[in-house]
Amino acid sequence: AHRLSTVRDSNAIMVLEQGEIIERGDHDELMAQKGRYYALNAGIIELE
């Protein structure tokens, strides 16, 4: 899914970059990591 609101309640979220999984976890875990998923949610970066 490309809408973050769609995946927020998922048990497992995987963030891909150039076909590779770079982050994996649920919403709370990924937000705590403050990685790419966090940046997307915070509006720091946008999907390309």
N, CA and C of each residue as an Amber inpcrd file, in Angstrom:
protein
   144
   0.8470000  -1.1900000   0.0000000   0.0000000   0.0000000   0.0000000
   0.8810000   1.2380000   0.0000000   0.3970000   2.2780000  -0.6040000
   1.1480000   3.5250000  -0.6390000   0.6180000   4.5540000   0.3500000
  -0.5530000   4.3220000   0.9140000  -1.0910000   5.2440000   1.9130000
  -0.7110000   4.7510000   3.2940000  -0.0520000   5.6040000   4.0520000
   0.3940000   5.2060000   5.3820000  -0.7750000   4.8950000   6.2970000
  -1.8960000   5.5850000   6.1230000  -3.0650000   5.3290000   6.9690000
  -3.6040000   3.9180000   6.7590000  -3.3700000   3.3420000   5.5960000
  -3.8320000   1.9910000   5.2890000  -3.0430000   0.9360000   6.0560000
  -1.7690000   1.1530000   6.2740000  -0.9150000   0.1420000   6.8980000
  -0.7140000   0.3300000   8.3980000  -1.1470000   1.4470000   8.9310000
  -0.9080000   1.7840000  10.3420000  -1.3280000   0.6790000  11.3070000
  -2.4420000   0.0060000  11.0570000  -2.9550000  -1.0220000  11.9640000
  -2.4840000  -2.4330000  11.6050000  -1.5620000  -2.5510000  10.6740000
  -1.0640000  -3.8710000  10.2680000  -0.1590000  -4.4760000  11.3350000
  -0.1250000  -5.7980000  11.3780000   0.7570000  -6.4990000  12.3170000
   2.2170000  -6.4000000  11.9040000   2.4600000  -6.3860000  10.6050000
   3.8300000  -6.3060000  10.0970000   3.8700000  -5.3350000   8.9220000
   4.7590000  -4.3820000   9.0150000   4.9630000  -3.3930000   7.9640000
   6.3990000  -3.5430000   7.4880000   6.5800000  -3.5820000   6.1820000
   7.9200000  -3.6530000   5.6150000   8.1420000  -2.4320000   4.7380000
   9.2410000  -1.7650000   4.9520000   9.6120000  -0.6030000   4.1550000
  10.6710000  -1.0610000   3.1630000  10.3930000  -0.8400000   1.8800000
  11.3020000  -1.2740000   0.8150000  12.0310000  -0.0840000   0.2130000
  13.2650000  -0.3260000  -0.1770000  14.0280000   0.6620000  -0.9290000
  14.7890000  -0.0940000  -2.0040000  14.5060000   0.2200000  -3.2410000
  15.1030000  -0.4530000  -4.3970000  14.9640000  -1.9700000  -4.2900000
  13.7800000  -2.4280000  -3.8670000  13.4760000  -3.8500000  -3.8010000
  14.0030000  -4.5680000  -2.5760000  14.6800000  -3.8770000  -1.6860000
  15.2330000  -4.4780000  -0.4710000  14.4440000  -4.0070000   0.7470000
  14.1930000  -4.9180000   1.6880000  13.5320000  -4.5490000   2.9360000
  14.5500000  -3.8170000   3.8010000  14.2530000  -2.5600000   4.1330000
  15.1780000  -1.7860000   4.9580000  14.6700000  -1.6160000   6.3850000
  13.3600000  -1.8030000   6.6000000  12.7810000  -1.7390000   7.9390000
  11.6180000  -2.7060000   8.0040000  11.3890000  -3.2600000   9.2020000
  10.2880000  -4.2100000   9.3800000   9.8060000  -4.1340000  10.8190000
   8.4820000  -4.1070000  11.0030000   7.8970000  -4.0690000  12.3400000
   6.4730000  -3.5690000  12.2670000   5.8490000  -3.3550000  13.4310000
   4.5210000  -2.7470000  13.4190000   4.6880000  -1.2270000  13.5080000
   3.5830000  -0.5060000  13.4670000   3.6300000   0.9600000  13.4420000
   4.4350000   1.5190000  14.6140000   4.1350000   1.0570000  15.8170000
   4.8100000   1.5910000  17.0030000   6.3110000   1.3010000  16.9870000
   6.6760000   0.0940000  16.5860000   8.0970000  -0.2690000  16.5260000
   8.8490000   0.5950000  15.5160000   8.2430000   0.7810000  14.3510000
   8.9060000   1.5620000  13.3100000   8.9780000   3.0410000  13.6730000
   7.9670000   3.5580000  14.3380000   8.0120000   4.9530000  14.7760000
   9.1080000   5.1480000  15.8230000   9.2880000   4.1720000  16.7090000
  10.3170000   4.2610000  17.7500000  11.7270000   4.2250000  17.1550000
  11.8930000   3.5430000  16.0200000  13.2110000   3.4560000  15.3730000
  13.6420000   4.7780000  14.7530000  12.6530000   5.6280000  14.4440000
  12.9020000   6.9360000  13.8140000  13.7200000   6.8190000  12.5300000
  13.3610000   5.8150000  11.7250000  14.0190000   5.5960000  10.4380000
  13.1950000   6.1590000   9.2950000  13.1990000   5.4350000   8.1750000
  12.5040000   5.8860000   6.9710000  10.9910000   5.9630000   7.1710000
  10.4010000   4.9450000   7.8180000   8.9570000   4.9390000   8.0700000
   8.5590000   6.1450000   8.9150000   9.3350000   6.4190000   9.9400000
   9.0820000   7.5820000  10.7970000   9.1190000   8.8670000   9.9700000
  10.1310000   8.9950000   9.1360000  10.2840000  10.1910000   8.3160000
   9.1050000  10.3650000   7.3580000   8.6070000   9.2690000   6.8010000
   7.4370000   9.3430000   5.9250000   6.2130000   9.8210000   6.6950000
   6.0100000   9.2900000   7.9050000   4.8670000   9.6760000   8.7230000
   4.9620000  11.1170000   9.1910000   6.1590000  11.5690000   9.4740000
   6.3670000  12.9220000   9.9730000   6.3700000  13.9550000   8.8420000
   6.3280000  13.4810000   7.6040000   6.3320000  14.3940000   6.4670000
   7.7130000  14.9520000   6.1520000   8.7480000  14.3490000   6.7280000
  10.1190000  14.8020000   6.4930000  10.5530000  14.4500000   5.0720000
  10.1360000  13.2700000   4.6020000  10.4170000  12.8590000   3.2270000
   9.1100000  12.4160000   2.5790000   9.0940000  12.3600000   1.2610000
   7.9160000  11.9210000   0.5200000   8.2640000  10.6900000  -0.3060000
   7.2270000   9.9070000  -0.6350000   7.4280000   8.7600000  -1.5240000
   7.8370000   9.2540000  -2.8940000   8.7440000   8.5390000  -3.5170000
   9.1830000   8.9170000  -4.8660000   8.4240000   8.1460000  -5.9040000
